[in-house]
mmCIF file of C-alpha atoms (C1' of nucleotides) in Angstrom:
data_model
loop_
_atom_site.group_PDB
_atom_site.id
_atom_site.type_symbol
_atom_site.label_atom_id
_atom_site.label_comp_id
_atom_site.label_asym_id
_atom_site.label_seq_id
_atom_site.Cartn_x
_atom_site.Cartn_y
_atom_site.Cartn_z
ATOM 1 C CA UNK A 1 28.575 -3.052 -9.798
ATOM 2 C CA UNK A 2 24.988 -2.334 -8.908
ATOM 3 C CA UNK A 3 24.854 -4.752 -5.995
ATOM 4 C CA UNK A 4 27.716 -2.918 -4.298
ATOM 5 C CA UNK A 5 25.857 0.392 -4.547
ATOM 6 C CA UNK A 6 22.912 -1.187 -2.740
ATOM 7 C CA UNK A 7 24.972 -2.080 0.281
ATOM 8 C CA UNK A 8 25.796 -5.424 1.804
ATOM 9 C CA UNK A 9 24.603 -8.768 0.612
ATOM 10 C CA UNK A 10 22.369 -9.085 3.657
ATOM 11 C CA UNK A 11 20.077 -6.421 2.249
ATOM 12 C CA UNK A 12 17.140 -8.606 1.317
ATOM 13 C CA UNK A 13 16.482 -6.384 -1.649
ATOM 14 C CA UNK A 14 19.133 -8.299 -3.530
ATOM 15 C CA UNK A 15 16.995 -11.418 -3.241
ATOM 16 C CA UNK A 16 14.280 -9.719 -5.240
ATOM 17 C CA UNK A 17 16.421 -7.986 -7.796
ATOM 18 C CA UNK A 18 18.429 -11.151 -8.415
ATOM 19 C CA UNK A 19 15.400 -12.250 -10.364
ATOM 20 C CA UNK A 20 15.503 -9.209 -12.627
ATOM 21 C CA UNK A 21 19.212 -9.248 -13.371
ATOM 22 C CA UNK A 22 19.837 -6.488 -10.822
ATOM 23 C CA UNK A 23 20.190 -3.704 -13.361
ATOM 24 C CA UNK A 24 20.264 -0.140 -12.096
ATOM 25 C CA UNK A 25 16.660 0.743 -12.952
ATOM 26 C CA UNK A 26 15.099 -2.323 -11.383
ATOM 27 C CA UNK A 27 17.269 -1.848 -8.335
ATOM 28 C CA UNK A 28 16.152 1.773 -8.008
ATOM 29 C CA UNK A 29 12.456 1.010 -8.339
ATOM 30 C CA UNK A 30 12.596 -1.879 -5.907
ATOM 31 C CA UNK A 31 14.658 0.248 -3.564
ATOM 32 C CA UNK A 32 11.967 2.917 -3.418
ATOM 33 C CA UNK A 33 9.126 0.436 -3.067
ATOM 34 C CA UNK A 34 10.973 -1.504 -0.395
ATOM 35 C CA UNK A 35 11.833 1.562 1.661
ATOM 36 C CA UNK A 36 8.130 2.313 1.635
ATOM 37 C CA UNK A 37 7.426 -1.185 2.982
ATOM 38 C CA UNK A 38 9.552 -0.416 6.031
ATOM 39 C CA UNK A 39 8.671 3.233 6.450
ATOM 40 C CA UNK A 40 4.911 3.085 6.165
ATOM 41 C CA UNK A 41 4.154 0.674 9.040
ATOM 42 C CA UNK A 42 6.713 2.432 11.264
ATOM 43 C CA UNK A 43 4.932 5.741 10.659
ATOM 44 C CA UNK A 44 1.593 4.170 11.526
ATOM 45 C CA UNK A 45 2.834 2.595 14.740
ATOM 46 C CA UNK A 46 2.957 5.957 16.521
ATOM 47 C CA UNK A 47 -0.625 6.755 15.504
ATOM 48 C CA UNK A 48 -2.081 3.550 16.841
ATOM 49 C CA UNK A 49 -2.596 5.067 20.318
ATOM 50 C CA UNK A 50 -4.867 7.597 18.647
ATOM 51 C CA UNK A 51 -6.862 4.860 16.959
ATOM 52 C CA UNK A 52 -6.191 6.249 13.508
ATOM 53 C CA UNK A 53 -4.264 4.914 10.533
ATOM 54 C CA UNK A 54 -1.676 6.619 8.362
ATOM 55 C CA UNK A 55 -4.161 7.193 5.565
ATOM 56 C CA UNK A 56 -6.595 8.746 8.013
ATOM 57 C CA UNK A 57 -3.900 10.947 9.510
ATOM 58 C CA UNK A 58 -2.906 12.271 6.094
ATOM 59 C CA UNK A 59 -6.504 12.991 5.209
ATOM 60 C CA UNK A 60 -7.044 14.792 8.506
ATOM 61 C CA UNK A 61 -3.871 16.825 7.913
ATOM 62 C CA UNK A 62 -5.251 18.063 4.613
ATOM 63 C CA UNK A 63 -8.648 18.758 6.110
ATOM 64 C CA UNK A 64 -7.097 20.772 8.908
ATOM 65 C CA UNK A 65 -5.220 22.926 6.396
ATOM 66 C CA UNK A 66 -8.445 23.440 4.449
ATOM 67 C CA UNK A 67 -10.125 24.934 7.523
ATOM 68 C CA UNK A 68 -13.861 25.365 7.779
ATOM 69 C CA UNK A 69 -14.299 25.635 4.006
ATOM 70 C CA UNK A 70 -13.338 21.974 3.827
ATOM 71 C CA UNK A 71 -12.268 20.028 0.761
ATOM 72 C CA UNK A 72 -14.326 18.421 -1.978
ATOM 73 C CA UNK A 73 -14.092 14.634 -2.075
ATOM 74 C CA UNK A 74 -12.327 14.792 -5.407
ATOM 75 C CA UNK A 75 -9.756 17.336 -4.246
ATOM 76 C CA UNK A 76 -8.989 15.179 -1.238
ATOM 77 C CA UNK A 77 -8.398 12.171 -3.465
ATOM 78 C CA UNK A 78 -6.179 14.165 -5.791
ATOM 79 C CA UNK A 79 -3.960 15.413 -2.970
ATOM 80 C CA UNK A 80 -3.751 11.972 -1.372
ATOM 81 C CA UNK A 81 -3.094 10.426 -4.798
ATOM 82 C CA UNK A 82 -5.858 7.865 -4.397
ATOM 83 C CA UNK A 83 -8.999 7.126 -6.384
ATOM 84 C CA UNK A 84 -12.375 8.639 -5.659
ATOM 85 C CA UNK A 85 -13.809 5.275 -4.616
ATOM 86 C CA UNK A 86 -11.111 5.075 -1.995
ATOM 87 C CA UNK A 87 -12.023 8.526 -0.695
ATOM 88 C CA UNK A 88 -15.622 7.446 -0.178
ATOM 89 C CA UNK A 89 -14.583 4.692 2.211
ATOM 90 C CA UNK A 90 -11.923 6.763 3.932
ATOM 91 C CA UNK A 91 -14.350 9.589 4.672
ATOM 92 C CA UNK A 92 -17.022 7.080 5.745
ATOM 93 C CA UNK A 93 -14.677 5.811 8.427
ATOM 94 C CA UNK A 94 -13.614 9.302 9.538
ATOM 95 C CA UNK A 95 -17.274 10.270 9.799
ATOM 96 C CA UNK A 96 -18.068 7.139 11.781
ATOM 97 C CA UNK A 97 -15.335 8.071 14.248
ATOM 98 C CA UNK A 98 -16.734 11.591 14.503
ATOM 99 C CA UNK A 99 -13.524 13.187 13.197
ATOM 100 C CA UNK A 100 -14.888 14.637 9.945
ATOM 101 C CA UNK A 101 -18.248 15.419 8.386
ATOM 102 C CA UNK A 102 -19.734 15.729 4.901
ATOM 103 C CA UNK A 103 -21.685 18.794 3.795
ATOM 104 C CA UNK A 104 -23.558 19.635 0.611
ATOM 105 C CA UNK A 105 -22.633 22.485 -1.744
ATOM 106 C CA UNK A 106 -24.365 24.696 -4.275
ATOM 107 C CA UNK A 107 -23.229 22.232 -6.934
ATOM 108 C CA UNK A 108 -25.466 19.417 -5.842
ATOM 109 C CA UNK A 109 -23.163 16.766 -7.268
ATOM 110 C CA UNK A 110 -20.317 17.829 -5.021
ATOM 111 C CA UNK A 111 -19.726 17.155 -1.327
ATOM 112 C CA UNK A 112 -17.242 18.915 0.908
ATOM 113 C CA UNK A 113 -15.575 17.269 3.877
ATOM 114 C CA UNK A 114 -14.639 19.229 6.990
ATOM 115 C CA UNK A 115 -12.931 18.438 10.270
ATOM 116 C CA UNK A 116 -15.236 18.281 13.243
ATOM 117 C CA UNK A 117 -14.207 19.832 16.533
ATOM 118 C CA UNK A 118 -13.140 16.368 17.721
ATOM 119 C CA UNK A 119 -11.051 15.978 14.598
ATOM 120 C CA UNK A 120 -9.332 19.311 15.172
ATOM 121 C CA UNK A 121 -8.579 18.443 18.777
ATOM 122 C CA UNK A 122 -7.150 15.070 17.815
ATOM 123 C CA UNK A 123 -4.920 16.582 15.152
ATOM 124 C CA UNK A 124 -3.631 19.329 17.405
ATOM 125 C CA UNK A 125 -2.580 16.692 19.886
ATOM 126 C CA UNK A 126 -1.301 14.049 17.472
ATOM 127 C CA UNK A 127 0.602 16.011 14.868
ATOM 128 C CA UNK A 128 3.504 17.434 16.929
ATOM 129 C CA UNK A 129 4.157 13.993 18.327
ATOM 130 C CA UNK A 130 3.909 12.485 14.876
ATOM 131 C CA UNK A 131 6.382 15.008 13.463
ATOM 132 C CA UNK A 132 8.829 14.149 16.252
ATOM 133 C CA UNK A 133 8.432 10.478 15.446
ATOM 134 C CA UNK A 134 9.208 11.060 11.761
ATOM 135 C CA UNK A 135 12.379 12.883 12.798
ATOM 136 C CA UNK A 136 13.477 9.832 14.788
ATOM 137 C CA UNK A 137 12.924 7.528 11.836
ATOM 138 C CA UNK A 138 15.182 9.589 9.582
ATOM 139 C CA UNK A 139 17.819 10.499 12.164
ATOM 140 C CA UNK A 140 20.456 8.364 10.425
ATOM 141 C CA UNK A 141 20.601 10.768 7.469
ATOM 142 C CA UNK A 142 22.343 14.149 7.455
ATOM 143 C CA UNK A 143 20.452 17.300 6.500
ATOM 144 C CA UNK A 144 22.317 17.309 3.195
ATOM 145 C CA UNK A 145 21.360 13.719 2.453
ATOM 146 C CA UNK A 146 17.755 14.485 3.266
ATOM 147 C CA UNK A 147 17.756 17.461 0.918
ATOM 148 C CA UNK A 148 19.315 15.344 -1.819
ATOM 149 C CA UNK A 149 16.675 12.656 -1.382
ATOM 150 C CA UNK A 150 13.872 15.211 -1.400
ATOM 151 C CA UNK A 151 15.224 16.845 -4.542
ATOM 152 C CA UNK A 152 15.681 13.602 -6.482
ATOM 153 C CA UNK A 153 12.299 12.265 -5.401
ATOM 154 C CA UNK A 154 10.705 15.505 -6.483
ATOM 155 C CA UNK A 155 12.352 15.251 -9.884
ATOM 156 C CA UNK A 156 11.235 11.666 -10.332
ATOM 157 C CA UNK A 157 7.702 12.413 -9.146
ATOM 158 C CA UNK A 158 7.332 15.253 -11.604
ATOM 159 C CA UNK A 159 8.092 12.816 -14.398
ATOM 160 C CA UNK A 160 5.814 10.105 -13.002
ATOM 161 C CA UNK A 161 2.948 12.590 -12.771
ATOM 162 C CA UNK A 162 3.400 13.278 -16.466
ATOM 163 C CA UNK A 163 3.354 9.582 -17.326
ATOM 164 C CA UNK A 164 0.274 9.075 -15.196
ATOM 165 C CA UNK A 165 -1.591 11.862 -16.953
ATOM 166 C CA UNK A 166 -0.694 10.396 -20.329
ATOM 167 C CA UNK A 167 -2.143 7.017 -19.320
ATOM 168 C CA UNK A 168 -5.290 8.642 -18.004
ATOM 169 C CA UNK A 169 -5.759 10.656 -21.172
ATOM 170 C CA UNK A 170 -5.362 7.536 -23.310
ATOM 171 C CA UNK A 171 -7.978 5.574 -21.353
ATOM 172 C CA UNK B 1 13.722 26.897 2.513
ATOM 173 C CA UNK B 2 12.443 23.356 2.560
ATOM 174 C CA UNK B 3 9.632 24.003 0.110
ATOM 175 C CA UNK B 4 12.108 25.188 -2.489
ATOM 176 C CA UNK B 5 14.075 21.961 -2.162
ATOM 177 C CA UNK B 6 10.904 20.020 -2.924
ATOM 178 C CA UNK B 7 10.382 21.800 -6.219
ATOM 179 C CA UNK B 8 7.670 24.126 -7.370
ATOM 180 C CA UNK B 9 4.543 25.038 -5.507
ATOM 181 C CA UNK B 10 2.487 22.887 -7.889
ATOM 182 C CA UNK B 11 3.928 19.787 -6.283
ATOM 183 C CA UNK B 12 0.884 18.665 -4.333
ATOM 184 C CA UNK B 13 3.162 17.338 -1.648
ATOM 185 C CA UNK B 14 3.345 20.851 -0.250
ATOM 186 C CA UNK B 15 -0.380 20.668 0.445
ATOM 187 C CA UNK B 16 0.206 17.797 2.807
ATOM 188 C CA UNK B 17 3.351 19.032 4.473
ATOM 189 C CA UNK B 18 1.835 22.472 4.995
ATOM 190 C CA UNK B 19 -0.099 20.800 7.762
ATOM 191 C CA UNK B 20 3.042 19.600 9.500
ATOM 192 C CA UNK B 21 5.044 22.810 9.300
ATOM 193 C CA UNK B 22 7.036 21.517 6.336
ATOM 194 C CA UNK B 23 10.158 20.673 8.308
ATOM 195 C CA UNK B 24 12.849 18.667 6.605
ATOM 196 C CA UNK B 25 12.020 15.309 8.183
ATOM 197 C CA UNK B 26 8.309 15.409 7.485
ATOM 198 C CA UNK B 27 9.034 16.552 3.963
ATOM 199 C CA UNK B 28 11.421 13.642 3.432
ATOM 200 C CA UNK B 29 9.051 11.007 4.767
ATOM 201 C CA UNK B 30 6.102 12.318 2.797
ATOM 202 C CA UNK B 31 8.313 12.580 -0.246
ATOM 203 C CA UNK B 32 9.179 8.901 -0.091
ATOM 204 C CA UNK B 33 5.623 7.798 0.624
ATOM 205 C CA UNK B 34 4.247 9.996 -2.123
ATOM 206 C CA UNK B 35 6.713 8.804 -4.726
ATOM 207 C CA UNK B 36 5.534 5.320 -3.890
ATOM 208 C CA UNK B 37 1.939 6.400 -4.533
ATOM 209 C CA UNK B 38 2.861 7.346 -8.077
ATOM 210 C CA UNK B 39 5.362 4.611 -8.771
ATOM 211 C CA UNK B 40 3.466 1.592 -7.547
ATOM 212 C CA UNK B 41 0.370 1.842 -9.786
ATOM 213 C CA UNK B 42 2.545 2.732 -12.790
ATOM 214 C CA UNK B 43 4.577 -0.428 -12.225
ATOM 215 C CA UNK B 44 1.422 -2.495 -12.014
ATOM 216 C CA UNK B 45 -0.097 -1.069 -15.174
ATOM 217 C CA UNK B 46 2.303 -3.015 -17.382
ATOM 218 C CA UNK B 47 1.475 -6.282 -15.629
ATOM 219 C CA UNK B 48 -2.249 -5.990 -16.089
ATOM 220 C CA UNK B 49 -2.118 -7.709 -19.500
ATOM 221 C CA UNK B 50 -0.710 -10.729 -17.703
ATOM 222 C CA UNK B 51 -3.554 -10.687 -15.201
ATOM 223 C CA UNK B 52 -1.192 -10.393 -12.259
ATOM 224 C CA UNK B 53 -0.606 -7.659 -9.705
ATOM 225 C CA UNK B 54 2.627 -6.104 -8.512
ATOM 226 C CA UNK B 55 2.599 -8.092 -5.292
ATOM 227 C CA UNK B 56 2.081 -11.292 -7.248
ATOM 228 C CA UNK B 57 4.866 -10.419 -9.667
ATOM 229 C CA UNK B 58 7.318 -9.815 -6.841
ATOM 230 C CA UNK B 59 6.369 -13.089 -5.198
ATOM 231 C CA UNK B 60 6.774 -14.955 -8.484
ATOM 232 C CA UNK B 61 10.166 -13.305 -8.996
ATOM 233 C CA UNK B 62 11.356 -14.661 -5.653
ATOM 234 C CA UNK B 63 9.884 -18.082 -6.348
ATOM 235 C CA UNK B 64 11.626 -18.242 -9.704
ATOM 236 C CA UNK B 65 14.978 -17.473 -8.049
ATOM 237 C CA UNK B 66 14.297 -20.166 -5.476
ATOM 238 C CA UNK B 67 13.951 -22.796 -8.201
ATOM 239 C CA UNK B 68 12.388 -26.184 -7.587
ATOM 240 C CA UNK B 69 13.354 -26.170 -3.906
ATOM 241 C CA UNK B 70 10.839 -23.388 -3.458
ATOM 242 C CA UNK B 71 10.520 -21.043 -0.502
ATOM 243 C CA UNK B 72 8.876 -21.526 2.843
ATOM 244 C CA UNK B 73 5.850 -19.294 3.435
ATOM 245 C CA UNK B 74 7.681 -17.432 6.160
ATOM 246 C CA UNK B 75 10.787 -16.819 4.051
ATOM 247 C CA UNK B 76 8.601 -15.434 1.273
ATOM 248 C CA UNK B 77 6.953 -13.025 3.687
ATOM 249 C CA UNK B 78 10.276 -11.916 5.083
ATOM 250 C CA UNK B 79 11.694 -11.126 1.665
ATOM 251 C CA UNK B 80 8.529 -9.329 0.579
ATOM 252 C CA UNK B 81 8.417 -7.478 3.921
ATOM 253 C CA UNK B 82 4.826 -8.483 4.590
ATOM 254 C CA UNK B 83 3.173 -10.441 7.382
ATOM 255 C CA UNK B 84 2.624 -14.173 7.301
ATOM 256 C CA UNK B 85 -1.144 -13.717 7.126
ATOM 257 C CA UNK B 86 -0.657 -11.718 3.968
ATOM 258 C CA UNK B 87 1.435 -14.501 2.463
ATOM 259 C CA UNK B 88 -1.353 -16.995 3.042
ATOM 260 C CA UNK B 89 -3.751 -14.995 0.885
ATOM 261 C CA UNK B 90 -1.158 -14.109 -1.729
ATOM 262 C CA UNK B 91 -0.176 -17.752 -2.230
ATOM 263 C CA UNK B 92 -3.853 -18.782 -2.229
ATOM 264 C CA UNK B 93 -4.442 -16.530 -5.215
ATOM 265 C CA UNK B 94 -1.289 -17.656 -7.032
ATOM 266 C CA UNK B 95 -2.350 -21.255 -6.503
ATOM 267 C CA UNK B 96 -5.862 -20.547 -7.757
ATOM 268 C CA UNK B 97 -4.352 -19.099 -10.934
ATOM 269 C CA UNK B 98 -2.177 -22.164 -11.329
ATOM 270 C CA UNK B 99 1.062 -20.167 -11.110
ATOM 271 C CA UNK B 100 2.412 -21.627 -7.858
ATOM 272 C CA UNK B 101 1.813 -24.624 -5.636
ATOM 273 C CA UNK B 102 2.215 -25.547 -1.986
ATOM 274 C CA UNK B 103 4.086 -28.651 -0.882
ATOM 275 C CA UNK B 104 4.688 -30.241 2.519
ATOM 276 C CA UNK B 105 8.089 -30.645 4.118
ATOM 277 C CA UNK B 106 9.732 -32.927 6.649
ATOM 278 C CA UNK B 107 8.895 -30.296 9.271
ATOM 279 C CA UNK B 108 5.174 -30.804 9.186
ATOM 280 C CA UNK B 109 4.446 -27.278 10.358
ATOM 281 C CA UNK B 110 6.170 -25.778 7.351
ATOM 282 C CA UNK B 111 4.979 -25.443 3.765
ATOM 283 C CA UNK B 112 7.114 -24.612 0.758
ATOM 284 C CA UNK B 113 5.807 -22.760 -2.261
ATOM 285 C CA UNK B 114 7.093 -23.444 -5.745
ATOM 286 C CA UNK B 115 6.462 -22.059 -9.195
ATOM 287 C CA UNK B 116 4.452 -24.316 -11.458
ATOM 288 C CA UNK B 117 5.416 -24.746 -15.090
ATOM 289 C CA UNK B 118 2.764 -22.170 -16.008
ATOM 290 C CA UNK B 119 4.249 -19.780 -13.479
ATOM 291 C CA UNK B 120 7.721 -20.198 -14.917
ATOM 292 C CA UNK B 121 6.468 -19.621 -18.447
ATOM 293 C CA UNK B 122 4.587 -16.487 -17.396
ATOM 294 C CA UNK B 123 7.616 -15.059 -15.626
ATOM 295 C CA UNK B 124 9.984 -15.777 -18.473
ATOM 296 C CA UNK B 125 7.683 -13.820 -20.756
ATOM 297 C CA UNK B 126 6.717 -11.012 -18.387
ATOM 298 C CA UNK B 127 9.944 -10.114 -16.632
ATOM 299 C CA UNK B 128 12.055 -8.732 -19.522
ATOM 300 C CA UNK B 129 9.156 -6.535 -20.541
ATOM 301 C CA UNK B 130 8.637 -5.454 -16.956
ATOM 302 C CA UNK B 131 12.315 -4.548 -16.574
ATOM 303 C CA UNK B 132 12.115 -2.428 -19.727
ATOM 304 C CA UNK B 133 9.048 -0.694 -18.337
ATOM 305 C CA UNK B 134 10.832 0.149 -15.094
ATOM 306 C CA UNK B 135 13.664 1.671 -17.123
ATOM 307 C CA UNK B 136 11.161 3.960 -18.865
ATOM 308 C CA UNK B 137 9.711 5.126 -15.587
ATOM 309 C CA UNK B 138 13.105 6.225 -14.263
ATOM 310 C CA UNK B 139 14.512 7.593 -17.511
ATOM 311 C CA UNK B 140 14.462 11.164 -16.210
ATOM 312 C CA UNK B 141 17.264 10.424 -13.745
ATOM 313 C CA UNK B 142 20.944 10.078 -14.622
ATOM 314 C CA UNK B 143 22.894 6.952 -13.678
ATOM 315 C CA UNK B 144 24.639 8.970 -10.967
ATOM 316 C CA UNK B 145 21.366 10.181 -9.523
ATOM 317 C CA UNK B 146 20.013 6.646 -9.518
ATOM 318 C CA UNK B 147 23.071 5.383 -7.676
ATOM 319 C CA UNK B 148 22.752 8.193 -5.143
ATOM 320 C CA UNK B 149 19.104 7.353 -4.541
ATOM 321 C CA UNK B 150 19.862 3.655 -4.200
ATOM 322 C CA UNK B 151 22.679 4.355 -1.741
ATOM 323 C CA UNK B 152 20.675 6.721 0.461
ATOM 324 C CA UNK B 153 17.617 4.469 0.452
ATOM 325 C CA UNK B 154 19.806 1.558 1.431
ATOM 326 C CA UNK B 155 21.256 3.544 4.319
ATOM 327 C CA UNK B 156 17.811 4.589 5.525
ATOM 328 C CA UNK B 157 16.419 1.087 5.149
ATOM 329 C CA UNK B 158 19.216 -0.395 7.204
ATOM 330 C CA UNK B 159 18.239 1.929 10.042
ATOM 331 C CA UNK B 160 14.518 1.268 9.643
ATOM 332 C CA UNK B 161 15.133 -2.472 9.783
ATOM 333 C CA UNK B 162 16.839 -1.954 13.126
ATOM 334 C CA UNK B 163 13.948 0.100 14.468
ATOM 335 C CA UNK B 164 11.490 -2.505 13.244
ATOM 336 C CA UNK B 165 13.348 -5.303 15.011
ATOM 337 C CA UNK B 166 13.401 -3.310 18.233
ATOM 338 C CA UNK B 167 9.634 -2.862 18.123
ATOM 339 C CA UNK B 168 9.112 -6.530 17.410
ATOM 340 C CA UNK B 169 11.346 -7.576 20.256
ATOM 341 C CA UNK B 170 9.510 -5.275 22.671
ATOM 342 C CA UNK B 171 6.095 -6.723 21.754
ATOM 343 C "C1'" DC C 1 10.162 -38.720 29.071
ATOM 344 C "C1'" DG C 2 7.078 -34.922 29.347
ATOM 345 C "C1'" DT C 3 5.752 -30.482 29.428
ATOM 346 C "C1'" DA C 4 6.462 -25.536 28.294
ATOM 347 C "C1'" DA C 5 7.975 -22.304 24.954
ATOM 348 C "C1'" DA C 6 8.839 -21.323 20.340
ATOM 349 C "C1'" DT C 7 7.674 -21.723 15.488
ATOM 350 C "C1'" DA C 8 4.729 -22.237 11.013
ATOM 351 C "C1'" DG C 9 0.803 -21.368 9.027
ATOM 352 C "C1'" DT C 10 -4.330 -20.300 8.870
ATOM 353 C "C1'" DT C 11 -8.436 -17.712 10.119
ATOM 354 C "C1'" DT C 12 -11.049 -13.617 11.144
ATOM 355 C "C1'" DA C 13 -12.055 -8.832 11.285
ATOM 356 C "C1'" DT C 14 -10.852 -4.569 9.463
ATOM 357 C "C1'" DA C 15 -8.508 -0.816 6.622
ATOM 358 C "C1'" DT C 16 -6.610 0.576 2.222
ATOM 359 C "C1'" DA C 17 -6.685 0.588 -2.607
ATOM 360 C "C1'" DT C 18 -8.168 -0.160 -7.500
ATOM 361 C "C1'" DG C 19 -11.318 -0.463 -11.682
ATOM 362 C "C1'" DG C 20 -15.617 -0.500 -13.565
ATOM 363 C "C1'" DA C 21 -20.527 0.223 -13.460
ATOM 364 C "C1'" DC C 22 -23.977 3.226 -11.928
ATOM 365 C "C1'" DT C 23 -26.711 7.678 -10.496
ATOM 366 C "C1'" DA C 24 -27.395 12.399 -10.272
ATOM 367 C "C1'" DT C 25 -26.359 16.775 -11.698
ATOM 368 C "C1'" DC C 26 -24.253 20.383 -14.392
ATOM 369 C "C1'" DG C 27 -22.903 22.799 -18.731
ATOM 370 C "C1'" DA C 28 -22.421 23.505 -23.532
ATOM 371 C "C1'" DC C 29 -24.446 24.171 -27.781
ATOM 372 C "C1'" DA C 30 -27.627 23.254 -31.615
ATOM 373 C "C1'" DT D 1 -35.100 24.611 -24.566
ATOM 374 C "C1'" DG D 2 -33.688 19.995 -24.966
ATOM 375 C "C1'" DT D 3 -30.216 16.733 -25.125
ATOM 376 C "C1'" DC D 4 -25.642 14.975 -24.866
ATOM 377 C "C1'" DG D 5 -21.230 14.739 -22.751
ATOM 378 C "C1'" DA D 6 -18.528 15.752 -18.765
ATOM 379 C "C1'" DT D 7 -18.193 15.738 -13.791
ATOM 380 C "C1'" DA D 8 -18.952 14.208 -8.674
ATOM 381 C "C1'" DG D 9 -19.723 10.793 -5.909
ATOM 382 C "C1'" DT D 10 -21.250 5.978 -4.621
ATOM 383 C "C1'" DC D 11 -21.440 0.901 -5.005
ATOM 384 C "C1'" DC D 12 -19.546 -3.640 -6.138
ATOM 385 C "C1'" DA D 13 -16.024 -7.090 -6.650
ATOM 386 C "C1'" DT D 14 -11.458 -8.009 -5.723
ATOM 387 C "C1'" DA D 15 -6.511 -7.598 -4.130
ATOM 388 C "C1'" DT D 16 -3.302 -6.139 -0.569
ATOM 389 C "C1'" DA D 17 -2.130 -5.532 4.093
ATOM 390 C "C1'" DT D 18 -2.299 -5.697 9.229
ATOM 391 C "C1'" DA D 19 -3.133 -7.531 14.062
ATOM 392 C "C1'" DA D 20 -4.810 -10.838 16.964
ATOM 393 C "C1'" DA D 21 -6.466 -15.311 18.042
ATOM 394 C "C1'" DC D 22 -6.052 -20.007 16.955
ATOM 395 C "C1'" DT D 23 -4.077 -24.949 15.607
ATOM 396 C "C1'" DA D 24 -0.551 -28.015 14.956
ATOM 397 C "C1'" DT D 25 3.789 -29.162 15.277
ATOM 398 C "C1'" DT D 26 8.742 -28.991 16.976
ATOM 399 C "C1'" DT D 27 12.360 -28.079 20.261
ATOM 400 C "C1'" DA D 28 14.376 -27.108 24.693
ATOM 401 C "C1'" DC D 29 15.188 -28.541 29.240
ATOM 402 C "C1'" DG D 30 14.203 -30.245 33.840
#
DNA sequence: CGTAAATAGTTTATATATGGACTATCGACA
DNA sequence: TGTCGATAGTCCATATATAAACTATTTACG
C-alpha cells in the first residue's frame, strides 16, 4: 500500500494525497515538493546572519566559480533554472548590496555579472559554514541512502529537462 | 566520486556544487532543490488551462477533502507547510475567483475556508487530468525506484520537521 | 473576576518567480 | 547592403512566500 511506504499516518503529506487517491506517482511528486518546502527555509535560516537569501547565495556561488570573467545574465538564469526576468531582479539586489556588479561586453546586447571584492569576502566566510549546516540537515541519512537519492533525482531530472525542452520548443 | 553519482558532467547541478566542493551533503541538498525547480513549473503547466496555480490546486485539494466542514486558515497553512500570512493571500485569491469562501466560527478569532460549488466542479474536472500528468512526469522511474524515493524523502522529512520545530520553539 | 499569555488572522514590506510585451543589437541571407 | 528573425536583457502585472508588527479574541490562573 502506498500510504505505508510514505511512513506513518501523522505525515501530513497523506492529507494532501488523500485528495488524489494516493497513487504512487502523485505520492512521489508531492513527496519531492513537500521535502523542498521543509528543506528550503531551513537552508536559508543559516544565511540570515549574512543578510542574504538562498537564491542570492546560489547565485553568488556560481559567480564565484566563474571568477573575474563573470557570467552572462542568461547563463546565470540557465544554471539557476530560473527565467531571465527573475535574474534581472536578483542581480539588481546583489548589486544594491555591493556583492556583484554588471559589466558590458563586446556583444552590446549582453551583460556579464561578476562578484565584487565584498561578494568574494562574504562567500569565503559564508560557504564553509553553509556546507556544514547542510550536513547537519541530512545527518539522518546514511552515505548509501544519500547516494541513492542523488542518483534517482539525477535520473528524474534528466527526464524532466527533456520534457521542459519539448514544451519550450512547442511554444 | 560524488560527481559520478550525480550523472554526467552536462548536469548543470555540477556547476553549482563545484562552488561548494561537491561533497555528498551539498550535492544531495542541491539535488533535491534543483529537482524541485524542474518539477514544480512542469506540474503547474497542466493547470494553466484551468486558470489556477499549483499552490491554489494544492489548497483546493485539501479543501475538497475537508468537505463542507472546511478547514481553518491555520490548519490549511500547516498542511501546505506555509505561513499564515501566505494563507491569507492564497485564500483571498481563491475567494476572488469564486472557488472558495470564508465563514466565521463559534471561536470568533477563527475562520474556516470551504470550497464553493464552482470550486468543487473545477476540482472534479481538473484532478484526474492532473494525476495523469504527474504520472507522465515520473514515467522514467520504476515502481521500485519511486517507492525508494518516497521512503527516503519521508525519512528525511521526518527529521527536518523535528529541526523546524526546534527552531520555532527557540524563537 | 480580571488580567496576562496564548492563539487566529490580517497587514505591511520585501524577495522570489513567472509570462508576456518591449527595446536594442546581432547575424544570416537575398 | 538592407531587412528580417533570433537573441539578450529589461519592464510590467501578478502569484507565492517570508518575517514582523498589529488587532481581536480566548484561555489560564491568581
